[in-house]
Amino acid sequence: MRQKHWFGMTAKMGTVLSGVFTIIATDMYLIFEQKHIRSSNCTENNQQNKSVNILINQFICWSFNIVLFLSCITIIISCLLIYSVYAQICRGLVIYIIWIFFYETVSIVVQILTNNDTSIAEVRVMRWFGLVSRIFMHCFWIFFVITYAHIIYKRKSQGNIMSYNRRISTVNGEFPRRKSKIINFTRHYNK
């Protein structure tokens, strides 16, 4: 069976590159956002604001810790994706797909809530450009991951059907032939 190519890559190669891209993009995101997400005046904000916005202020204060935690989980899940490609485990690919949607959703929320803290307009534009380009690239790579997960699922289901048919044919059809060959062999040997 000839493998299909999209943009010069097979689904397997695109899935591996998806994991590598996510690891590199997450590291770059952490390096760039470390300076711009950290808020040094969290204690002042907590003492000044005693209103409904306290939850949002807490989220903003903890945004770097949240992003750091989610990024570490993302790197681990990307390594799981690469291993899942090697071991042909469909569940790892599905976990990666779900996690990327969750990770990018939280990144958008953090971007919206912490965007007002940045006073320089160029930095805001760079942060939005980085986030949007990363989301578009994840959408591009998710196509390969979904395609490869579908291929693995089809192979596994066909493998289960083939092994099921073999068990049935072994019990019903091949057993009498083997017995007759053994009987014929013993007759031949006795003469």
PDB file of N, CA, C and O in Angstrom, residues 101-135:
ATOM      1  N   PHE A 101      -5.776  21.546  21.963  1.00  0.00           N
ATOM      2  CA  PHE A 101      -6.936  22.444  21.972  1.00  0.00           C
ATOM      3  C   PHE A 101      -7.095  23.119  23.340  1.00  0.00           C
ATOM      4  O   PHE A 101      -7.336  24.322  23.430  1.00  0.00           O
ATOM      5  N   PHE A 102      -6.929  22.357  24.415  1.00  0.00           N
ATOM      6  CA  PHE A 102      -7.030  22.929  25.764  1.00  0.00           C
ATOM      7  C   PHE A 102      -5.909  23.937  26.006  1.00  0.00           C
ATOM      8  O   PHE A 102      -6.147  25.038  26.519  1.00  0.00           O
ATOM      9  N   TYR A 103      -4.690  23.585  25.644  1.00  0.00           N
ATOM     10  CA  TYR A 103      -3.525  24.443  25.865  1.00  0.00           C
ATOM     11  C   TYR A 103      -3.653  25.767  25.116  1.00  0.00           C
ATOM     12  O   TYR A 103      -3.395  26.839  25.684  1.00  0.00           O
ATOM     13  N   GLU A 104      -4.089  25.708  23.878  1.00  0.00           N
ATOM     14  CA  GLU A 104      -4.226  26.947  23.107  1.00  0.00           C
ATOM     15  C   GLU A 104      -5.387  27.803  23.621  1.00  0.00           C
ATOM     16  O   GLU A 104      -5.309  29.024  23.587  1.00  0.00           O
ATOM     17  N   THR A 105      -6.439  27.171  24.109  1.00  0.00           N
ATOM     18  CA  THR A 105      -7.547  27.935  24.690  1.00  0.00           C
ATOM     19  C   THR A 105      -7.094  28.696  25.929  1.00  0.00           C
ATOM     20  O   THR A 105      -7.394  29.889  26.089  1.00  0.00           O
ATOM     21  N   VAL A 106      -6.359  28.036  26.808  1.00  0.00           N
ATOM     22  CA  VAL A 106      -5.837  28.699  28.006  1.00  0.00           C
ATOM     23  C   VAL A 106      -4.841  29.787  27.607  1.00  0.00           C
ATOM     24  O   VAL A 106      -4.822  30.867  28.219  1.00  0.00           O
ATOM     25  N   SER A 107      -4.044  29.548  26.583  1.00  0.00           N
ATOM     26  CA  SER A 107      -3.094  30.570  26.127  1.00  0.00           C
ATOM     27  C   SER A 107      -3.810  31.815  25.622  1.00  0.00           C
ATOM     28  O   SER A 107      -3.356  32.940  25.872  1.00  0.00           O
ATOM     29  N   ILE A 108      -4.918  31.631  24.933  1.00  0.00           N
ATOM     30  CA  ILE A 108      -5.699  32.784  24.467  1.00  0.00           C
ATOM     31  C   ILE A 108      -6.257  33.562  25.652  1.00  0.00           C
ATOM     32  O   ILE A 108      -6.210  34.801  25.674  1.00  0.00           O
ATOM     33  N   VAL A 109      -6.772  32.860  26.653  1.00  0.00           N
ATOM     34  CA  VAL A 109      -7.323  33.534  27.839  1.00  0.00           C
ATOM     35  C   VAL A 109      -6.219  34.306  28.560  1.00  0.00           C
ATOM     36  O   VAL A 109      -6.418  35.468  28.956  1.00  0.00           O
ATOM     37  N   VAL A 110      -5.053  33.693  28.739  1.00  0.00           N
ATOM     38  CA  VAL A 110      -3.931  34.384  29.396  1.00  0.00           C
ATOM     39  C   VAL A 110      -3.515  35.600  28.575  1.00  0.00           C
ATOM     40  O   VAL A 110      -3.258  36.676  29.135  1.00  0.00           O
ATOM     41  N   GLN A 111      -3.480  35.450  27.269  1.00  0.00           N
ATOM     42  CA  GLN A 111      -3.093  36.566  26.400  1.00  0.00           C
ATOM     43  C   GLN A 111      -4.075  37.731  26.537  1.00  0.00           C
ATOM     44  O   GLN A 111      -3.669  38.885  26.635  1.00  0.00           O
ATOM     45  N   ILE A 112      -5.357  37.437  26.557  1.00  0.00           N
ATOM     46  CA  ILE A 112      -6.366  38.495  26.664  1.00  0.00           C
ATOM     47  C   ILE A 112      -6.273  39.198  28.022  1.00  0.00           C
ATOM     48  O   ILE A 112      -6.322  40.430  28.092  1.00  0.00           O
ATOM     49  N   LEU A 113      -6.113  38.416  29.089  1.00  0.00           N
ATOM     50  CA  LEU A 113      -6.108  39.014  30.423  1.00  0.00           C
ATOM     51  C   LEU A 113      -4.816  39.757  30.745  1.00  0.00           C
ATOM     52  O   LEU A 113      -4.837  40.722  31.509  1.00  0.00           O
ATOM     53  N   THR A 114      -3.697  39.319  30.195  1.00  0.00           N
ATOM     54  CA  THR A 114      -2.426  39.980  30.515  1.00  0.00           C
ATOM     55  C   THR A 114      -1.994  40.979  29.457  1.00  0.00           C
ATOM     56  O   THR A 114      -0.934  41.581  29.586  1.00  0.00           O
ATOM     57  N   ASN A 115      -2.787  41.185  28.440  1.00  0.00           N
ATOM     58  CA  ASN A 115      -2.402  42.087  27.359  1.00  0.00           C
ATOM     59  C   ASN A 115      -2.404  43.541  27.804  1.00  0.00           C
ATOM     60  O   ASN A 115      -1.657  44.346  27.264  1.00  0.00           O
ATOM     61  N   ASN A 116      -3.209  43.892  28.773  1.00  0.00           N
ATOM     62  CA  ASN A 116      -3.285  45.288  29.225  1.00  0.00           C
ATOM     63  C   ASN A 116      -2.089  45.690  30.065  1.00  0.00           C
ATOM     64  O   ASN A 116      -1.809  46.869  30.212  1.00  0.00           O
ATOM     65  N   ASP A 117      -1.369  44.707  30.613  1.00  0.00           N
ATOM     66  CA  ASP A 117      -0.210  45.025  31.445  1.00  0.00           C
ATOM     67  C   ASP A 117       0.963  45.548  30.625  1.00  0.00           C
ATOM     68  O   ASP A 117       1.809  46.271  31.131  1.00  0.00           O
ATOM     69  N   THR A 118       1.017  45.181  29.374  1.00  0.00           N
ATOM     70  CA  THR A 118       2.126  45.591  28.521  1.00  0.00           C
ATOM     71  C   THR A 118       1.856  46.996  27.993  1.00  0.00           C
ATOM     72  O   THR A 118       0.867  47.238  27.318  1.00  0.00           O
ATOM     73  N   SER A 119       2.751  47.909  28.312  1.00  0.00           N
ATOM     74  CA  SER A 119       2.536  49.297  27.910  1.00  0.00           C
ATOM     75  C   SER A 119       3.040  49.581  26.493  1.00  0.00           C
ATOM     76  O   SER A 119       2.557  50.489  25.842  1.00  0.00           O
ATOM     77  N   ILE A 120       3.981  48.810  26.015  1.00  0.00           N
ATOM     78  CA  ILE A 120       4.550  49.053  24.691  1.00  0.00           C
ATOM     79  C   ILE A 120       3.686  48.349  23.648  1.00  0.00           C
ATOM     80  O   ILE A 120       3.439  47.146  23.742  1.00  0.00           O
ATOM     81  N   ALA A 121       3.238  49.086  22.658  1.00  0.00           N
ATOM     82  CA  ALA A 121       2.336  48.535  21.639  1.00  0.00           C
ATOM     83  C   ALA A 121       3.022  47.477  20.785  1.00  0.00           C
ATOM     84  O   ALA A 121       2.389  46.492  20.392  1.00  0.00           O
ATOM     85  N   GLU A 122       4.313  47.658  20.504  1.00  0.00           N
ATOM     86  CA  GLU A 122       5.031  46.688  19.674  1.00  0.00           C
ATOM     87  C   GLU A 122       5.108  45.319  20.353  1.00  0.00           C
ATOM     88  O   GLU A 122       5.044  44.284  19.694  1.00  0.00           O
ATOM     89  N   VAL A 123       5.254  45.339  21.671  1.00  0.00           N
ATOM     90  CA  VAL A 123       5.322  44.072  22.412  1.00  0.00           C
ATOM     91  C   VAL A 123       3.967  43.372  22.352  1.00  0.00           C
ATOM     92  O   VAL A 123       3.901  42.149  22.175  1.00  0.00           O
ATOM     93  N   ARG A 124       2.882  44.144  22.478  1.00  0.00           N
ATOM     94  CA  ARG A 124       1.544  43.542  22.356  1.00  0.00           C
ATOM     95  C   ARG A 124       1.349  42.912  20.984  1.00  0.00           C
ATOM     96  O   ARG A 124       0.821  41.803  20.867  1.00  0.00           O
ATOM     97  N   VAL A 125       1.773  43.599  19.955  1.00  0.00           N
ATOM     98  CA  VAL A 125       1.638  43.080  18.595  1.00  0.00           C
ATOM     99  C   VAL A 125       2.469  41.806  18.430  1.00  0.00           C
ATOM    100  O   VAL A 125       2.010  40.810  17.852  1.00  0.00           O
ATOM    101  N   MET A 126       3.685  41.790  18.952  1.00  0.00           N
ATOM    102  CA  MET A 126       4.544  40.600  18.854  1.00  0.00           C
ATOM    103  C   MET A 126       3.940  39.424  19.612  1.00  0.00           C
ATOM    104  O   MET A 126       3.997  38.287  19.136  1.00  0.00           O
ATOM    105  N   ARG A 127       3.366  39.699  20.777  1.00  0.00           N
ATOM    106  CA  ARG A 127       2.746  38.612  21.550  1.00  0.00           C
ATOM    107  C   ARG A 127       1.561  38.023  20.792  1.00  0.00           C
ATOM    108  O   ARG A 127       1.403  36.806  20.728  1.00  0.00           O
ATOM    109  N   TRP A 128       0.717  38.884  20.221  1.00  0.00           N
ATOM    110  CA  TRP A 128      -0.430  38.386  19.463  1.00  0.00           C
ATOM    111  C   TRP A 128       0.011  37.653  18.196  1.00  0.00           C
ATOM    112  O   TRP A 128      -0.552  36.625  17.828  1.00  0.00           O
ATOM    113  N   PHE A 129       1.023  38.195  17.518  1.00  0.00           N
ATOM    114  CA  PHE A 129       1.528  37.537  16.317  1.00  0.00           C
ATOM    115  C   PHE A 129       2.077  36.151  16.647  1.00  0.00           C
ATOM    116  O   PHE A 129       1.816  35.181  15.928  1.00  0.00           O
ATOM    117  N   GLY A 130       2.834  36.050  17.731  1.00  0.00           N
ATOM    118  CA  GLY A 130       3.375  34.754  18.139  1.00  0.00           C
ATOM    119  C   GLY A 130       2.279  33.756  18.472  1.00  0.00           C
ATOM    120  O   GLY A 130       2.343  32.585  18.066  1.00  0.00           O
ATOM    121  N   LEU A 131       1.258  34.206  19.182  1.00  0.00           N
ATOM    122  CA  LEU A 131       0.168  33.310  19.563  1.00  0.00           C
ATOM    123  C   LEU A 131      -0.637  32.863  18.346  1.00  0.00           C
ATOM    124  O   LEU A 131      -0.908  31.661  18.174  1.00  0.00           O
ATOM    125  N   VAL A 132      -0.995  33.791  17.486  1.00  0.00           N
ATOM    126  CA  VAL A 132      -1.807  33.450  16.312  1.00  0.00           C
ATOM    127  C   VAL A 132      -1.028  32.547  15.363  1.00  0.00           C
ATOM    128  O   VAL A 132      -1.578  31.569  14.835  1.00  0.00           O
ATOM    129  N   SER A 133       0.247  32.832  15.139  1.00  0.00           N
ATOM    130  CA  SER A 133       1.028  31.979  14.233  1.00  0.00           C
ATOM    131  C   SER A 133       1.209  30.585  14.820  1.00  0.00           C
ATOM    132  O   SER A 133       1.165  29.586  14.089  1.00  0.00           O
ATOM    133  N   ARG A 134       1.384  30.484  16.134  1.00  0.00           N
ATOM    134  CA  ARG A 134       1.501  29.160  16.773  1.00  0.00           C
ATOM    135  C   ARG A 134       0.193  28.386  16.656  1.00  0.00           C
ATOM    136  O   ARG A 134       0.195  27.185  16.384  1.00  0.00           O
ATOM    137  N   ILE A 135      -0.936  29.068  16.810  1.00  0.00           N
ATOM    138  CA  ILE A 135      -2.237  28.396  16.686  1.00  0.00           C
ATOM    139  C   ILE A 135      -2.443  27.908  15.250  1.00  0.00           C
ATOM    140  O   ILE A 135      -2.887  26.777  15.032  1.00  0.00           O
TER     141      ILE A 135
END
